[in-house]
Coordinates of N, CA and C in Angstrom, one line a residue:
M554 N 7.0 1.4 3.0 CA 7.5 1.7 4.3 C 7.1 0.8 5.4
Q555 N 5.8 0.6 5.5 CA 5.2 -0.2 6.6 C 5.7 -1.7 6.5
N556 N 5.6 -2.2 5.3 CA 6.2 -3.7 5.2 C 7.5 -3.8 5.5
H557 N 8.4 -2.8 5.4 CA 9.8 -2.9 5.8 C 9.8 -2.9 7.3
K558 N 9.0 -2.2 8.0 CA 9.0 -2.3 9.4 C 8.6 -3.7 9.9
Y559 N 7.6 -4.4 9.2 CA 7.1 -5.7 9.5 C 8.2 -6.7 9.3
A560 N 9.0 -6.4 8.3 CA 10.0 -7.5 7.9 C 11.2 -7.4 9.0
K561 N 11.3 -6.3 9.6 CA 12.3 -6.2 10.6 C 11.9 -6.8 12.0
A562 N 10.6 -6.5 12.3 CA 10.0 -6.9 13.5 C 9.7 -8.4 13.6
E563 N 9.3 -9.0 12.5 CA 8.9 -10.4 12.6 C 9.8 -11.4 13.1
P564 N 11.2 -11.4 12.5 CA 12.0 -12.4 13.0 C 12.4 -12.1 14.5
Y565 N 12.5 -10.9 15.0 CA 12.7 -10.6 16.4 C 11.6 -11.1 17.3
L566 N 10.3 -10.8 16.9 CA 9.2 -11.3 17.7 C 9.1 -12.8 17.7
L567 N 9.3 -13.5 16.5 CA 9.3 -14.9 16.5 C 10.4 -15.6 17.4
R568 N 11.5 -15.0 17.5 CA 12.5 -15.4 18.4 C 12.0 -15.4 19.9
L569 N 11.5 -14.2 20.1 CA 11.0 -14.0 21.5 C 9.8 -15.0 21.9
A570 N 8.8 -15.1 20.8 CA 7.7 -16.0 21.1 C 8.1 -17.4 21.3
K571 N 9.1 -17.9 20.6 CA 9.6 -19.3 20.6 C 10.4 -19.6 21.9
A572 N 10.9 -18.6 22.5 CA 11.7 -18.7 23.6 C 11.0 -19.3 24.8
P573 N 11.7 -20.1 25.6 CA 11.1 -20.6 26.9 C 10.6 -19.4 27.7
G574 N 9.4 -19.5 28.3 CA 8.9 -18.5 29.1 C 8.4 -17.3 28.3
A575 N 8.1 -17.3 27.1 CA 7.5 -16.3 26.3 C 6.3 -15.8 27.0
T576 N 6.1 -14.6 27.1 CA 5.0 -13.9 27.7 C 3.8 -13.7 26.8
A577 N 2.7 -13.6 27.3 CA 1.5 -13.3 26.5 C 1.6 -12.0 25.7
K578 N 2.2 -11.0 26.4 CA 2.4 -9.8 25.6 C 3.3 -9.9 24.3
T579 N 4.3 -10.8 24.4 CA 5.1 -11.1 23.3 C 4.3 -11.7 22.2
L580 N 3.5 -12.7 22.5 CA 2.6 -13.4 21.6 C 1.6 -12.4 21.0
E581 N 1.1 -11.6 21.8 CA 0.0 -10.6 21.3 C 0.7 -9.7 20.3
A582 N 1.9 -9.2 20.6 CA 2.7 -8.4 19.6 C 2.8 -9.1 18.3
L583 N 3.1 -10.4 18.3 CA 3.3 -11.1 17.1 C 2.0 -11.3 16.3
V584 N 1.0 -11.5 17.1 CA -0.4 -11.6 16.5 C -0.8 -10.4 15.9
N585 N -0.6 -9.3 16.5 CA -0.9 -8.0 16.1 C -0.2 -7.7 14.8
L586 N 1.0 -8.1 14.6 CA 1.8 -7.9 13.5 C 1.2 -8.6 12.3
Y587 N 0.9 -9.9 12.5 CA 0.3 -10.7 11.5 C -1.1 -10.1 11.2
F588 N -1.8 -9.6 12.1 CA -3.2 -9.0 11.8 C -2.9 -7.7 10.9
A589 N -2.0 -6.9 11.2 CA -1.7 -5.7 10.5 C -1.3 -6.0 9.1
Q590 N -0.6 -7.2 9.0 CA -0.3 -7.7 7.5 C -1.4 -8.5 6.8
Q591 N -2.5 -8.6 7.6 CA -3.6 -9.5 7.1 C -3.1 -10.9 6.8
N592 N -2.2 -11.3 7.6 CA -1.7 -12.7 7.5 C -2.2 -13.6 8.6
Y593 N -3.5 -13.9 8.4 CA -4.2 -14.6 9.5 C -3.9 -16.0 9.7
R594 N -3.3 -16.6 8.6 CA -2.8 -18.0 8.8 C -1.7 -18.1 9.7
K595 N -0.8 -17.1 9.6 CA 0.4 -17.1 10.5 C 0.0 -16.8 12.0
A596 N -1.1 -16.1 12.1 CA -1.6 -15.7 13.5 C -2.2 -16.8 14.2
L597 N -2.8 -17.8 13.5 CA -3.5 -18.8 14.1 C -2.8 -19.6 15.1
P598 N -1.6 -20.2 15.0 CA -0.9 -21.0 16.0 C -0.6 -20.2 17.2
W599 N -0.4 -18.9 17.1 CA 0.0 -18.0 18.3 C -1.3 -17.7 19.0
L600 N -2.5 -17.5 18.3 CA -3.7 -17.4 19.0 C -4.1 -18.6 19.7
E601 N -3.8 -19.7 19.2 CA -4.2 -21.0 19.9 C -3.3 -21.1 21.2
K602 N -2.1 -20.8 21.1 CA -1.1 -20.7 22.2 C -1.7 -19.8 23.3
L603 N -2.1 -18.5 22.8 CA -2.5 -17.6 23.8 C -3.8 -18.1 24.5
R604 N -4.7 -18.8 23.8 CA -5.8 -19.3 24.3 C -5.5 -20.4 25.4
K605 N -4.6 -21.2 25.2 CA -4.2 -22.1 26.2 C -3.5 -21.5 27.4
M606 N -2.7 -20.4 27.2 CA -2.0 -19.7 28.3 C -3.1 -19.0 29.2
D607 N -4.2 -18.5 28.6 CA -5.2 -17.8 29.4 C -6.6 -18.1 28.8
P608 N -7.1 -19.3 29.1 CA -8.5 -19.6 28.5 C -9.6 -18.8 29.0
Q609 N -9.5 -17.9 29.9 CA -10.5 -17.1 30.4 C -10.5 -15.7 29.6
N610 N -9.6 -15.4 28.8 CA -9.4 -14.2 28.0 C -10.3 -14.2 26.9
P611 N -11.4 -13.4 26.8 CA -12.2 -13.4 25.6 C -11.6 -12.8 24.4
A612 N -10.7 -11.9 24.6 CA -10.1 -11.3 23.5 C -9.3 -12.3 22.6
Y613 N -8.8 -13.3 23.1 CA -8.1 -14.3 22.3 C -9.0 -15.0 21.5
L614 N -10.2 -15.4 22.1 CA -11.2 -16.2 21.3 C -11.8 -15.3 20.2
E615 N -12.0 -14.0 20.6 CA -12.6 -13.0 19.5 C -11.6 -13.0 18.4
N616 N -10.3 -12.8 18.6 CA -9.4 -12.6 17.5 C -9.2 -13.9 16.8
L617 N -9.4 -15.1 17.5 CA -9.3 -16.4 16.7 C -10.5 -16.6 15.8
A618 N -11.6 -16.1 16.2 CA -12.8 -16.1 15.4 C -12.7 -15.2 14.2
I619 N -12.1 -14.0 14.4 CA -11.9 -13.1 13.4 C -10.9 -13.6 12.3
A620 N -9.9 -14.4 12.8 CA -8.9 -14.9 11.9 C -9.5 -16.1 11.1
Y621 N -10.3 -16.9 11.7 CA -11.0 -18.0 11.0 C -12.0 -17.4 9.9
D622 N -12.6 -16.2 10.4 CA -13.6 -15.7 9.4 C -12.8 -15.1 8.1
W623 N -11.7 -14.4 8.4 CA -11.0 -13.9 7.3 C -10.4 -14.9 6.4
L624 N -10.2 -16.3 7.0 CA -9.6 -17.4 6.2 C -10.8 -18.0 5.6
G625 N -11.9 -17.7 5.7 CA -13.0 -18.4 5.1 C -13.4 -19.7 5.6
E626 N -13.2 -19.8 6.9 CA -13.4 -21.1 7.7 C -14.6 -20.9 8.7
P627 N -15.8 -20.9 8.1 CA -16.9 -20.6 9.0 C -17.2 -21.6 10.0
E628 N -16.8 -22.9 9.8 CA -17.1 -24.0 10.8 C -16.2 -23.6 12.0
N629 N -15.0 -23.3 11.8 CA -14.1 -23.0 12.9 C -14.4 -21.8 13.6
R630 N -14.8 -20.7 12.8 CA -15.3 -19.5 13.4 C -16.4 -19.7 14.3
D631 N -17.4 -20.5 13.8 CA -18.5 -20.7 14.7 C -18.3 -21.5 15.9
R632 N -17.4 -22.5 15.8 CA -16.9 -23.3 17.0 C -16.4 -22.4 18.0
V633 N -15.5 -21.5 17.6 CA -14.9 -20.5 18.6 C -15.9 -19.6 19.3
L634 N -16.8 -19.1 18.3 CA -17.8 -18.2 18.9 C -18.9 -18.8 19.8
K635 N -19.0 -20.1 19.6 CA -19.9 -20.9 20.5 C -19.1 -21.0 21.8
E636 N -17.8 -21.3 21.8 CA -17.0 -21.4 23.1 C -17.0 -20.2 23.7
L637 N -16.9 -19.0 23.0 CA -16.9 -17.7 23.7 C -18.3 -17.4 24.3
A638 N -19.3 -17.7 23.7 CA -20.7 -17.5 24.2 C -20.8 -18.3 25.5
Q639 N -20.3 -19.5 25.6 CA -20.5 -20.4 26.7 C -19.8 -19.7 28.0
K640 N -18.6 -19.1 27.6 CA -17.7 -18.5 28.7 C -18.5 -17.3 29.3
E641 N -19.2 -16.7 28.4 CA -19.9 -15.4 28.9 C -21.2 -15.7 29.7
E642 N -21.6 -17.0 29.7 CA -22.9 -17.2 30.4 C -22.6 -17.2 31.9

């Protein structure tokens, strides 16, 4: 049942996320959907876009580090965590 909900939501959210003027809330919803599916690879480009939209938002960096960790990319995870630590200083 849950996967069926995702299947319906993903194309809708993708259309909204790719539209000019897409809001951070829309991108966050798409990232949350991919995290719920444990599809971290699909979440990455949207997390990067969120980071560019609001570089001061630590939640975007935290989620990016989590995605890299789940994907088995410790170098990228550590790079993002270092960036996060520098922002918190």
